[in-house]
Amino acid sequence: MEALSSLIKVSLANYIQNLPIPDSFFGILSLSIKDWLYMTPFIGGIGYVGFLTYRLLRPSQICNPSVNKASKKVVDIIDIEDMTSDKVSYCRCWRSKKFPLCDGSHNKHNEDTGDNAGPLVIKKNS
Ligand code: FES
C-alpha cells in the first residue's frame, strides 16, 4: 500500500506538475516531439476517462426493455388465416403488456420520450 501511496502522491504528482502544457492555445505549435511523448499517457488517460464517462451517460440503445429477455432474438409468427377479427394491431414499440399485440402503451412511451412509435395494423379485405 505504501508503494501505491508513494506512486500517487509523489511520482504522479511530479509527472503532472512537469507536464509541458502551453500557456496559450497556439503554444501547442511550439511543443517538441519529446513534449508530446511525455504527455501521451496524460492525454490517453484523459481520453479514456472521457470514453468511460460517455459510455456511462449515453442514452440506452436498447429498444426492447422487457419482452422475452431470456431469448436471444424475439420472433413472433402469426398466420393471417388465424386472425379472428377484421383488424389486428401489432406492437412496434416493445412496451405492450400483451406483446406482440398493441395495448396502447406506445402512447405513454411517446409522451415520455418524444418518440413517434405506433402499431402495425393488419386489416382483412372483406
Ligand atoms: S403498445 Fe407498442 S405499438 Fe402500441
Short mmCIF file of C-alpha atoms and ligand atoms in Angstrom, two decimals:
data_model
loop_
_atom_site.label_atom_id
_atom_site.label_comp_id
_atom_site.label_asym_id
_atom_site.label_seq_id
_atom_site.Cartn_x
_atom_site.Cartn_y
_atom_site.Cartn_z
CA MET A 1 0.00 0.00 0.00
CA GLU A 2 2.90 2.31 0.75
CA ALA A 3 4.26 1.86 -2.77
CA LEU A 4 0.88 2.79 -4.29
CA SER A 5 0.60 5.77 -1.98
CA SER A 6 4.06 6.94 -2.98
CA LEU A 7 3.30 6.38 -6.65
CA ILE A 8 0.20 8.57 -6.48
CA LYS A 9 1.42 11.22 -4.05
CA VAL A 10 4.96 11.64 -5.36
CA SER A 11 5.51 10.16 -8.81
CA LEU A 12 2.11 11.04 -10.30
CA ALA A 13 2.16 14.48 -8.70
CA ASN A 14 5.65 15.13 -10.15
CA TYR A 15 4.56 13.86 -13.56
CA ILE A 16 1.52 16.14 -13.64
CA GLN A 17 3.49 19.10 -12.32
CA ASN A 18 6.07 18.70 -15.09
CA LEU A 19 3.60 18.35 -17.97
CA PRO A 20 4.63 20.81 -20.71
CA ILE A 21 1.15 22.30 -21.03
CA PRO A 22 1.42 25.56 -23.03
CA ASP A 23 0.02 28.83 -21.65
CA SER A 24 -1.96 29.59 -24.82
CA PHE A 25 -3.72 27.57 -27.48
CA PHE A 26 -1.11 28.43 -30.10
CA GLY A 27 1.61 27.36 -27.67
CA ILE A 28 0.73 23.83 -28.80
CA LEU A 29 2.61 24.60 -32.02
CA SER A 30 5.85 25.12 -30.12
CA LEU A 31 5.79 21.74 -28.34
CA SER A 32 8.57 19.35 -29.29
CA ILE A 33 8.15 15.68 -30.10
CA LYS A 34 9.67 14.89 -26.71
CA ASP A 35 6.96 17.06 -25.05
CA TRP A 36 4.22 15.23 -26.94
CA LEU A 37 5.67 11.86 -26.00
CA TYR A 38 5.83 12.95 -22.36
CA MET A 39 2.16 13.99 -22.48
CA THR A 40 0.96 10.83 -24.25
CA PRO A 41 -0.01 8.91 -21.05
CA PHE A 42 -1.83 12.00 -19.74
CA ILE A 43 -3.74 12.59 -22.98
CA GLY A 44 -4.53 8.86 -23.22
CA GLY A 45 -5.78 8.86 -19.63
CA ILE A 46 -7.99 11.89 -20.21
CA GLY A 47 -9.34 10.27 -23.40
CA TYR A 48 -10.03 7.00 -21.58
CA VAL A 49 -11.87 8.75 -18.75
CA GLY A 50 -13.89 10.70 -21.34
CA PHE A 51 -14.74 7.49 -23.16
CA LEU A 52 -15.86 5.77 -19.95
CA THR A 53 -17.95 8.80 -19.00
CA TYR A 54 -19.60 8.81 -22.41
CA ARG A 55 -20.35 5.07 -22.16
CA LEU A 56 -21.85 5.58 -18.70
CA LEU A 57 -24.00 8.60 -19.57
CA ARG A 58 -25.11 7.88 -23.14
CA PRO A 59 -28.78 7.10 -23.69
CA SER A 60 -29.69 3.42 -23.80
CA GLN A 61 -29.50 1.82 -27.23
CA ILE A 62 -31.93 -0.96 -26.29
CA CYS A 63 -35.38 -0.79 -27.89
CA ASN A 64 -36.79 -3.83 -26.07
CA PRO A 65 -36.84 -3.14 -22.32
CA SER A 66 -38.77 -6.21 -21.13
CA VAL A 67 -40.25 -8.56 -23.73
CA ASN A 68 -38.88 -12.14 -23.54
CA LYS A 69 -35.38 -11.01 -22.47
CA ALA A 70 -34.23 -14.63 -21.96
CA SER A 71 -34.45 -15.16 -25.70
CA LYS A 72 -31.53 -14.25 -27.97
CA LYS A 73 -33.99 -12.97 -30.57
CA VAL A 74 -37.72 -12.30 -30.23
CA VAL A 75 -39.62 -13.64 -33.23
CA ASP A 76 -43.39 -13.97 -33.48
CA ILE A 77 -45.00 -15.75 -36.41
CA ILE A 78 -48.69 -15.17 -36.93
CA ASP A 79 -50.75 -16.94 -39.59
CA ILE A 80 -53.06 -14.39 -41.15
CA GLU A 81 -55.66 -17.12 -41.55
CA ASP A 82 -55.87 -17.31 -37.73
CA MET A 83 -56.99 -13.68 -37.40
CA THR A 84 -60.31 -13.72 -35.59
CA SER A 85 -61.22 -10.09 -36.18
CA ASP A 86 -61.08 -7.84 -39.26
CA LYS A 87 -58.29 -5.72 -37.78
CA VAL A 88 -55.34 -6.56 -35.51
CA SER A 89 -52.71 -4.13 -34.18
CA TYR A 90 -49.19 -5.42 -33.52
CA CYS A 91 -46.82 -3.62 -31.21
CA ARG A 92 -43.72 -1.96 -32.64
CA CYS A 93 -42.71 -0.01 -29.53
CA TRP A 94 -41.85 -3.04 -27.35
CA ARG A 95 -43.78 -1.63 -24.37
CA SER A 96 -47.04 -3.61 -24.73
CA LYS A 97 -48.01 -5.89 -21.83
CA LYS A 98 -49.78 -8.06 -24.45
CA PHE A 99 -46.81 -8.26 -26.86
CA PRO A 100 -46.87 -8.93 -29.80
CA LEU A 101 -50.28 -7.25 -29.74
CA CYS A 102 -50.55 -3.49 -29.18
CA ASP A 103 -52.21 -2.45 -25.93
CA GLY A 104 -51.79 1.31 -26.40
CA SER A 105 -48.63 1.54 -24.27
CA HIS A 106 -46.95 3.37 -27.17
CA ASN A 107 -48.93 6.50 -26.22
CA LYS A 108 -47.20 6.78 -22.82
CA HIS A 109 -43.83 5.85 -24.36
CA ASN A 110 -44.26 8.60 -26.97
CA GLU A 111 -45.30 11.11 -24.31
CA ASP A 112 -42.33 10.24 -22.07
CA THR A 113 -39.66 10.18 -24.77
CA GLY A 114 -40.87 12.34 -27.65
CA ASP A 115 -40.82 9.24 -29.86
CA ASN A 116 -43.46 8.58 -32.51
CA ALA A 117 -43.88 4.80 -32.30
CA GLY A 118 -47.17 3.21 -33.26
CA PRO A 119 -48.54 -0.22 -34.07
CA LEU A 120 -48.55 -2.21 -37.29
CA VAL A 121 -52.25 -2.57 -38.15
CA ILE A 122 -53.27 -5.51 -40.33
CA LYS A 123 -56.74 -5.44 -41.87
CA LYS A 124 -58.53 -8.23 -43.65
CA ASN A 125 -60.08 -7.49 -47.02
CA SER A 126 -63.78 -8.06 -46.79
S1 FES B 1 -48.18 -0.79 -27.46
FE1 FES B 1 -46.47 -0.89 -28.73
S2 FES B 1 -47.17 -0.06 -30.57
FE2 FES B 1 -48.84 0.04 -29.31
#
